[in-house]
Coordinates of N, CA and C in Angstrom, one line a residue:
X355 N 0.8 -1.2 0.0 CA 0.0 0.0 0.0 C 0.9 1.3 0.0
X356 N 0.5 2.3 -0.8 CA 1.2 3.5 -0.9 C 0.4 4.6 -0.1
X357 N 1.1 5.2 0.9 CA 0.5 6.3 1.7 C 0.8 7.6 1.0
X358 N -0.3 8.4 0.7 CA -0.2 9.7 0.2 C -0.3 10.7 1.4
X359 N 0.8 11.4 1.7 CA 0.8 12.2 2.8 C 0.0 13.5 2.7
X360 N -1.0 13.7 3.6 CA -1.9 14.8 3.5 C -1.4 15.8 4.6
X361 N -0.8 16.9 4.2 CA -0.5 18.0 5.1 C -1.1 19.3 4.6
X362 N -2.1 19.2 3.9 CA -2.9 20.4 3.4 C -2.3 21.1 2.2
X363 N -1.4 20.5 1.5 CA -0.7 21.1 0.4 C -0.4 20.2 -0.7
X364 N -1.4 19.8 -1.5 CA -1.1 18.8 -2.6 C -2.3 18.5 -3.4
X365 N -2.1 18.0 -4.6 CA -3.1 17.4 -5.5 C -3.4 16.0 -5.0
X366 N -3.9 15.9 -3.8 CA -4.1 14.5 -3.2 C -5.0 13.6 -4.0
X367 N -6.2 14.2 -4.4 CA -7.2 13.3 -5.1 C -6.7 12.9 -6.5
X368 N -6.0 13.8 -7.2 CA -5.6 13.5 -8.5 C -4.4 12.5 -8.5
X369 N -3.5 12.6 -7.4 CA -2.5 11.6 -7.3 C -3.1 10.2 -6.9
X370 N -4.1 10.2 -6.0 CA -4.7 9.0 -5.6 C -5.4 8.4 -6.8
X371 N -6.1 9.2 -7.6 CA -6.8 8.6 -8.7 C -5.8 8.0 -9.7
X372 N -4.7 8.7 -9.9 CA -3.7 8.2 -10.9 C -3.2 6.8 -10.4
X373 N -2.9 6.7 -9.1 CA -2.4 5.4 -8.6 C -3.5 4.3 -8.7
X374 N -4.7 4.6 -8.4 CA -5.8 3.6 -8.5 C -6.0 3.2 -9.9
X375 N -5.8 4.1 -10.9 CA -6.0 3.8 -12.3 C -4.9 2.8 -12.8
X376 N -3.8 2.7 -12.0 CA -2.7 1.8 -12.3 C -2.8 0.5 -11.4
X377 N -4.0 0.4 -10.7 CA -4.2 -0.7 -9.8 C -3.2 -0.8 -8.7
X378 N -2.7 0.4 -8.2 CA -1.8 0.5 -7.1 C -2.6 1.0 -5.9
X379 N -2.6 0.1 -4.9 CA -3.4 0.4 -3.7 C -2.8 1.6 -2.9
X380 N -3.7 2.6 -2.6 CA -3.2 3.8 -1.9 C -4.2 4.3 -0.9
X381 N -3.7 5.2 0.0 CA -4.6 5.9 0.9 C -4.0 7.2 1.2
X382 N -4.9 8.2 1.4 CA -4.5 9.5 1.8 C -4.5 9.6 3.3
X383 N -3.4 10.0 3.9 CA -3.4 10.0 5.4 C -2.5 11.2 5.9
X384 N -2.8 11.6 7.1 CA -1.9 12.6 7.8 C -1.5 11.9 9.1
X385 N -1.7 10.6 9.3 CA -1.3 9.9 10.5 C 0.1 9.3 10.3
X386 N 1.1 9.8 11.1 CA 2.4 9.3 11.0 C 2.6 7.8 11.2
X387 N 1.7 7.2 12.0 CA 1.8 5.7 12.2 C 1.5 5.0 10.9
X388 N 0.6 5.6 10.0 CA 0.3 4.9 8.8 C 1.5 4.8 7.8
X389 N 2.4 5.7 8.0 CA 3.6 5.5 7.2 C 4.4 4.3 7.5
X390 N 4.4 3.9 8.7 CA 5.1 2.7 9.1 C 4.4 1.4 8.6
X391 N 3.1 1.5 8.4 CA 2.3 0.4 7.9 C 2.4 0.3 6.4
X392 N 2.7 1.4 5.7 CA 2.7 1.4 4.3 C 4.0 0.8 3.7
X393 N 3.9 0.4 2.4 CA 5.1 -0.2 1.7 C 5.9 0.9 1.1
X394 N 5.3 2.1 0.8 CA 5.9 3.2 0.1 C 5.0 4.4 0.4
X395 N 5.6 5.6 0.2 CA 4.7 6.8 0.4 C 5.1 7.9 -0.6
X396 N 4.1 8.8 -0.8 CA 4.3 9.9 -1.7 C 4.1 11.2 -0.9
X397 N 5.0 12.2 -1.1 CA 4.9 13.5 -0.5 C 4.5 14.5 -1.6
X398 N 3.3 14.8 -1.8 CA 2.9 15.7 -2.9 C 3.1 17.2 -2.4
X399 N 2.7 18.1 -3.2 CA 2.9 19.5 -2.7 C 2.6 20.6 -3.6
X400 N 1.7 21.5 -3.2 CA 1.5 22.7 -3.9 C 1.4 23.8 -2.8
X401 N 2.2 24.9 -2.9 CA 2.2 25.9 -1.9 C 3.6 26.3 -1.5
X402 N 3.7 26.9 -0.3 CA 4.9 27.5 0.2 C 5.7 26.6 1.0
X403 N 7.1 26.6 0.9 CA 8.0 25.7 1.6 C 7.8 25.8 3.1
X404 N 7.9 27.0 3.6 CA 7.8 27.2 5.1 C 6.5 26.7 5.6
X405 N 5.4 27.0 5.0 CA 4.1 26.5 5.5 C 4.1 25.0 5.5
X406 N 4.6 24.4 4.4 CA 4.6 22.9 4.3 C 5.4 22.3 5.5
X407 N 6.6 22.8 5.7 CA 7.4 22.3 6.8 C 6.8 22.5 8.2
X408 N 6.2 23.7 8.4 CA 5.5 23.9 9.6 C 4.4 22.9 9.8
X409 N 3.6 22.6 8.8 CA 2.5 21.6 8.9 C 3.0 20.2 9.1
X410 N 4.0 19.8 8.4 CA 4.6 18.5 8.6 C 5.1 18.3 10.1
X411 N 5.7 19.4 10.6 CA 6.1 19.4 12.0 C 5.0 19.3 12.9
X412 N 3.9 20.1 12.7 CA 2.7 20.1 13.6 C 2.1 18.7 13.6
X413 N 2.1 18.0 12.5 CA 1.4 16.7 12.4 C 2.3 15.6 12.8
X414 N 3.5 15.9 13.3 CA 4.5 14.9 13.7 C 4.9 13.9 12.6
X415 N 5.0 14.5 11.4 CA 5.3 13.7 10.2 C 6.8 13.7 9.8
X416 N 7.5 14.7 10.3 CA 8.9 14.9 9.9 C 9.7 13.7 10.3
X417 N 9.7 13.3 11.5 CA 10.5 12.1 12.0 C 10.0 10.8 11.3
X418 N 8.7 10.7 11.1 CA 8.1 9.5 10.5 C 8.6 9.4 9.1
X419 N 8.7 10.5 8.3 CA 9.2 10.5 7.0 C 10.7 10.1 6.9
X420 N 11.5 10.7 7.8 CA 12.9 10.4 7.8 C 13.2 8.9 8.2
X421 N 12.5 8.4 9.2 CA 12.7 7.1 9.7 C 12.3 6.1 8.6
X422 N 11.2 6.3 8.0 CA 10.7 5.4 6.9 C 11.7 5.4 5.7
X423 N 12.2 6.6 5.4 CA 13.2 6.7 4.3 C 14.4 5.9 4.6
X424 N 14.8 6.0 5.9 CA 16.0 5.2 6.3 C 15.8 3.7 6.3
X425 N 14.5 3.3 6.4 CA 14.2 1.9 6.3 C 14.3 1.4 4.9
X426 N 14.4 2.3 4.0 CA 14.6 1.9 2.6 C 13.3 1.8 1.8
X427 N 12.2 2.3 2.4 CA 10.9 2.3 1.6 C 11.0 3.3 0.5
X428 N 10.4 3.0 -0.7 CA 10.4 4.0 -1.8 C 9.6 5.2 -1.3
X429 N 10.1 6.4 -1.6 CA 9.4 7.6 -1.2 C 9.5 8.5 -2.5
X430 N 8.4 9.1 -2.9 CA 8.3 10.0 -4.0 C 7.9 11.3 -3.6
X431 N 8.6 12.4 -3.9 CA 8.2 13.7 -3.7 C 7.8 14.4 -5.0
X432 N 6.7 15.0 -5.0 CA 6.2 15.7 -6.2 C 6.1 17.2 -6.0
X433 N 6.8 17.9 -7.0 CA 6.8 19.4 -7.0 C 7.4 19.9 -5.7
X434 N 6.6 20.6 -4.9 CA 7.1 21.1 -3.6 C 7.5 19.9 -2.7
X435 N 6.9 18.8 -2.8 CA 7.3 17.6 -2.1 C 8.7 17.2 -2.4
X436 N 9.2 17.3 -3.6 CA 10.6 17.1 -4.0 C 11.5 18.1 -3.3
X437 N 11.1 19.4 -3.4 CA 11.9 20.5 -2.8 C 12.1 20.3 -1.3
X438 N 11.1 19.8 -0.7 CA 11.2 19.6 0.8 C 12.2 18.5 1.2
X439 N 12.6 17.6 0.2 CA 13.6 16.6 0.5 C 15.0 17.3 0.8
X440 N 15.2 18.5 0.3 CA 16.5 19.1 0.3 C 16.8 19.8 1.6
X441 N 18.0 20.4 1.7 CA 18.5 20.9 3.0 C 17.8 22.2 3.4
X442 N 17.6 23.1 2.4 CA 16.9 24.4 2.7 C 16.4 25.1 1.5
X443 N 15.5 26.0 1.7 CA 14.9 26.8 0.7 C 15.0 28.3 1.0
X444 N 15.1 29.1 -0.1 CA 15.2 30.5 0.1 C 13.9 31.2 -0.4
X445 N 12.8 30.5 -0.2 CA 11.5 31.0 -0.6 C 11.0 31.9 0.5
X446 N 11.0 33.2 0.3 CA 10.6 34.2 1.2 C 11.3 34.1 2.6
X447 N 12.6 33.9 2.5 CA 13.4 33.8 3.7 C 14.3 32.6 3.6
X448 N 14.7 32.0 4.6 CA 15.6 30.8 4.6 C 15.0 29.8 5.6
X449 N 14.7 28.6 5.0 CA 14.0 27.6 5.8 C 14.6 26.2 5.6
X450 N 14.7 25.5 6.7 CA 15.3 24.2 6.7 C 14.2 23.2 6.1
X451 N 14.8 22.2 5.3 CA 13.9 21.2 4.8 C 14.2 19.8 5.5
X452 N 13.8 18.7 4.8 CA 13.9 17.4 5.5 C 15.4 16.9 5.4
X453 N 16.2 17.4 4.6 CA 17.6 17.0 4.5 C 17.8 15.6 4.2
X454 N 17.0 15.1 3.3 CA 17.1 13.7 2.8 C 18.1 13.7 1.6
X455 N 18.2 14.9 0.9 CA 19.1 15.1 -0.2 C 19.8 16.4 0.0
X456 N 21.0 16.5 -0.6 CA 21.8 17.7 -0.4 C 21.6 18.7 -1.6
X457 N 21.3 19.9 -1.1 CA 21.1 21.0 -2.1 C 20.2 22.0 -1.5
X458 N 20.0 23.1 -2.3 CA 19.1 24.2 -1.9 C 18.1 24.5 -3.0
X459 N 17.0 25.2 -2.5 CA 15.9 25.6 -3.4 C 16.0 27.1 -3.6
X460 N 16.0 27.5 -4.8 CA 16.1 29.0 -5.1 C 15.1 29.4 -6.2
X461 N 14.9 30.7 -6.3 CA 13.9 31.2 -7.2 C 14.5 31.4 -8.6
X462 N 13.7 31.2 -9.6 CA 14.1 31.6 -11.0 C 14.5 33.1 -11.0
X463 N 15.7 33.4 -11.6 CA 16.1 34.7 -11.7 C 16.5 35.0 -13.2
X464 N 15.5 35.2 -14.0 CA 15.8 35.5 -15.4 C 14.6 36.2 -16.0
X465 N 14.6 36.5 -17.3 CA 13.6 37.3 -17.9 C 12.3 36.5 -18.3
X466 N 12.4 35.2 -18.2 CA 11.2 34.4 -18.6 C 10.1 34.5 -17.5
X467 N 8.9 34.3 -17.9 CA 7.7 34.4 -17.0 C 7.9 33.4 -15.9
X468 N 7.6 33.9 -14.7 CA 7.6 33.1 -13.5 C 6.2 33.3 -12.8
X469 N 5.6 32.2 -12.4 CA 6.0 30.8 -12.4 C 6.2 30.1 -13.7
X470 N 7.0 29.1 -13.8 CA 7.2 28.3 -14.9 C 6.0 27.3 -15.0
X471 N 5.1 27.6 -15.9 CA 3.8 26.8 -16.0 C 3.8 26.2 -17.4
X472 N 3.6 24.9 -17.5 CA 3.4 24.2 -18.8 C 4.2 23.0 -19.0
X473 N 4.2 22.6 -20.3 CA 4.9 21.4 -20.7 C 6.4 21.7 -21.0
X474 N 7.3 20.8 -20.6 CA 8.7 21.0 -20.9 C 9.3 19.6 -21.0
X475 N 10.4 19.6 -21.7 CA 11.1 18.3 -22.0 C 12.0 17.8 -20.9
X476 N 12.0 16.5 -20.8 CA 12.9 15.8 -19.8 C 14.1 15.3 -20.6
X477 N 15.3 15.8 -20.1 CA 16.6 15.4 -20.7 C 17.2 14.4 -19.8
X478 N 17.3 13.1 -20.2 CA 17.9 12.1 -19.4 C 19.4 12.3 -19.1
X479 N 19.7 12.2 -17.8 CA 21.1 12.4 -17.4 C 21.8 11.0 -17.3
X480 N 21.0 10.0 -16.9 CA 21.5 8.6 -16.7 C 20.4 7.7 -16.9
X481 N 20.7 6.4 -16.9 CA 19.7 5.4 -17.0 C 19.4 4.8 -15.6
X482 N 18.1 4.6 -15.3 CA 17.7 4.0 -14.0 C 16.3 3.4 -14.2
X483 N 15.9 2.6 -13.2 CA 14.6 1.9 -13.3 C 13.4 2.9 -13.5
X484 N 13.5 4.1 -12.8 CA 12.4 5.0 -12.9 C 12.2 5.5 -14.3
X485 N 13.2 5.7 -15.1 CA 13.1 6.3 -16.4 C 13.3 5.3 -17.5
X486 N 13.4 4.0 -17.2 CA 13.7 3.0 -18.2 C 12.7 3.0 -19.4
X487 N 11.4 3.3 -19.0 CA 10.3 3.2 -20.0 C 10.1 4.5 -20.8
X488 N 10.9 5.6 -20.4 CA 10.8 6.9 -21.1 C 11.6 6.9 -22.4
X489 N 11.0 7.5 -23.4 CA 11.8 7.8 -24.6 C 12.6 9.1 -24.3
X490 N 13.5 9.5 -25.2 CA 14.3 10.7 -25.1 C 13.4 11.9 -25.2
X491 N 13.6 12.9 -24.4 CA 12.9 14.2 -24.5 C 11.4 14.1 -24.5
X492 N 10.9 13.3 -23.6 CA 9.4 13.3 -23.3 C 9.1 14.5 -22.6
X493 N 7.8 14.9 -22.6 CA 7.3 16.1 -22.0 C 6.6 15.8 -20.7
X494 N 6.8 16.7 -19.7 CA 6.0 16.6 -18.4 C 5.5 18.0 -18.1
X495 N 4.5 18.1 -17.2 CA 3.8 19.3 -16.9 C 4.3 19.9 -15.6
X496 N 4.8 21.2 -15.7 CA 5.5 21.9 -14.6 C 4.6 23.0 -14.1
X497 N 4.6 23.3 -12.8 CA 4.1 24.5 -12.2 C 4.9 24.9 -11.0
X498 N 5.8 25.9 -11.1 CA 6.7 26.2 -10.0 C 7.5 27.5 -10.3
X499 N 7.8 28.2 -9.2 CA 8.6 29.4 -9.2 C 10.1 29.2 -8.7
X500 N 10.3 28.1 -8.0 CA 11.6 27.7 -7.4 C 12.1 26.4 -8.0
X501 N 13.4 26.3 -7.9 CA 14.0 25.0 -8.4 C 15.2 24.6 -7.5
X502 N 15.6 23.4 -7.7 CA 16.7 22.9 -6.8 C 18.1 23.1 -7.5
X503 N 19.0 23.5 -6.6 CA 20.4 23.5 -6.9 C 21.0 22.4 -6.2
X504 N 21.2 21.2 -6.8 CA 21.7 20.1 -6.1 C 23.2 20.1 -5.9
X505 N 23.7 19.6 -4.7 CA 25.1 19.6 -4.5 C 25.8 18.4 -5.2
X506 N 25.0 17.4 -5.4 CA 25.5 16.2 -6.1 C 24.8 15.9 -7.4
X507 N 25.5 16.2 -8.5 CA 24.9 16.1 -9.8 C 24.5 14.6 -10.1
X508 N 25.2 13.7 -9.4 CA 24.9 12.3 -9.7 C 23.5 11.9 -9.1
X509 N 22.9 12.8 -8.3 CA 21.5 12.5 -7.8 C 20.5 12.9 -8.9
X510 N 20.9 13.6 -10.0 CA 20.0 14.1 -11.0 C 19.8 13.0 -12.1
X511 N 18.5 12.6 -12.3 CA 18.2 11.6 -13.3 C 17.8 12.2 -14.6
X512 N 17.1 13.3 -14.5 CA 16.6 14.1 -15.7 C 16.7 15.6 -15.4
X513 N 17.1 16.3 -16.4 CA 17.2 17.7 -16.3 C 16.1 18.4 -17.2
X514 N 15.8 19.6 -16.9 CA 14.9 20.4 -17.8 C 15.5 21.8 -17.9
X515 N 15.2 22.5 -19.0 CA 15.7 23.8 -19.2 C 14.6 24.9 -19.3
X516 N 14.6 25.8 -18.4 CA 13.7 27.0 -18.5 C 14.5 28.2 -18.1
X517 N 15.3 28.7 -19.1 CA 16.1 29.8 -18.8 C 17.4 29.4 -18.0
X518 N 17.3 28.3 -17.4 CA 18.4 27.7 -16.6 C 18.2 26.2 -16.5
X519 N 19.2 25.5 -16.5 CA 19.1 24.0 -16.5 C 18.9 23.6 -15.0
X520 N 17.8 22.8 -14.7 CA 17.5 22.5 -13.4 C 17.0 21.0 -13.3
X521 N 17.1 20.4 -12.1 CA 16.7 19.0 -12.0 C 15.2 18.8 -12.2
X522 N 14.8 17.9 -13.1 CA 13.4 17.5 -13.2 C 13.1 16.2 -12.4
X523 N 14.0 15.3 -12.4 CA 13.9 14.1 -11.6 C 15.2 13.9 -10.8
X524 N 15.1 13.6 -9.6 CA 16.3 13.2 -8.8 C 16.0 11.9 -8.1
X525 N 17.1 11.2 -7.8 CA 17.0 9.9 -7.1 C 18.3 9.6 -6.4
X526 N 18.1 9.2 -5.1 CA 19.2 8.7 -4.3 C 18.7 7.4 -3.6
X527 N 19.0 6.3 -4.1 CA 18.6 5.0 -3.6 C 17.0 5.0 -3.7
X528 N 16.4 4.9 -2.5 CA 14.9 4.8 -2.5 C 14.2 6.2 -2.5
X529 N 14.9 7.3 -2.5 CA 14.3 8.6 -2.5 C 14.3 9.2 -3.9
X530 N 13.1 9.5 -4.3 CA 12.9 10.0 -5.7 C 12.1 11.3 -5.6
X531 N 12.5 12.3 -6.4 CA 11.7 13.5 -6.5 C 11.5 13.9 -8.0
X532 N 10.3 14.4 -8.2 CA 9.9 14.9 -9.5 C 9.4 16.3 -9.4
X533 N 10.1 17.3 -10.1 CA 9.7 18.7 -9.9 C 8.4 19.0 -10.6
X534 N 8.0 18.2 -11.6 CA 6.8 18.3 -12.3 C 5.7 17.5 -11.6
X535 N 4.5 17.5 -12.3 CA 3.4 16.7 -11.7 C 3.1 15.5 -12.6
X536 N 3.6 14.3 -12.2 CA 3.4 13.1 -13.0 C 1.9 12.8 -13.2
X537 N 1.1 13.1 -12.2 CA -0.4 12.9 -12.3 C -1.1 13.8 -13.3
X538 N -0.4 14.8 -13.8 CA -0.9 15.7 -14.8 C -0.1 15.6 -16.1
X539 N 0.8 14.6 -16.2 CA 1.7 14.6 -17.4 C 1.4 13.5 -18.4
X540 N 0.1 13.1 -18.5 CA -0.3 12.2 -19.5 C 0.4 10.8 -19.4
X541 N 0.7 10.3 -20.6 CA 1.4 9.0 -20.7 C 2.8 8.9 -20.1
X542 N 3.5 10.1 -20.1 CA 4.8 10.1 -19.5 C 4.7 9.9 -18.0
X543 N 3.7 10.6 -17.4 CA 3.5 10.5 -15.9 C 3.0 9.1 -15.6
X544 N 2.2 8.5 -16.4 CA 1.7 7.1 -16.2 C 2.9 6.2 -16.1
X545 N 3.9 6.3 -17.0 CA 5.0 5.4 -17.1 C 5.9 5.6 -15.8
X546 N 6.0 6.8 -15.4 CA 6.8 7.1 -14.2 C 6.2 6.6 -12.9
X547 N 4.9 6.7 -12.8 CA 4.2 6.2 -11.6 C 4.2 4.7 -11.6
X548 N 4.1 4.1 -12.8 CA 4.2 2.6 -12.9 C 5.6 2.1 -12.4
X549 N 6.6 2.8 -12.9 CA 8.0 2.5 -12.5 C 8.1 2.6 -11.0
X550 N 7.5 3.7 -10.4 CA 7.6 3.8 -8.9 C 6.9 2.6 -8.2
X551 N 5.7 2.3 -8.8 CA 5.0 1.1 -8.2 C 5.8 -0.2 -8.3
X552 N 6.6 -0.3 -9.3 CA 7.4 -1.5 -9.5 C 8.5 -1.6 -8.5
X553 N 8.9 -0.5 -7.9 CA 9.9 -0.5 -6.8 C 9.5 -1.0 -5.5
X554 N 8.1 -1.1 -5.3 CA 7.6 -1.5 -4.0 C 7.6 -3.0 -3.9
X555 N 8.1 -3.4 -2.7 CA 8.2 -4.9 -2.5 C 6.9 -5.4 -1.9

């Protein structure tokens, strides 16, 4: 079973619907104990970094997420959920993240329209189970004003370019992040969620 973490900031129903359409059992929960019962979990996210971390702390989910990640369970962060995996964000201040991955979250600083909204190409950086089924330069749907500056380039599975090259998919062992929304990315998103489901024991 896949637990979809509800902390008041995410496309919970659309993620849940996407998983069920792939015959992947899932539940939406804000109970930290349910993460220990789950085989894998997803941290979705729409909103502000600081608010998200405050709510995860209030719900006693921070330690539960870290402990289950250390147990080796597959964990997928979507959009803001991926950014929360990193050390800190500079979104309206400086805020600490979950520190599951090394790097920082910064705002786009160029002449292109922000937020970055729409379809953009995924440029594979390496081969791995998550992206095995993807062709070169498939498109995914993005909605964000901030992006990750990773400290370790080897954690980046796919890049995207929007005035600056930034990580679209990251992975370190069982920890996977997608800056875009796979549940809104058509067949590309379906293939990625299927691959995530196949990681679950």
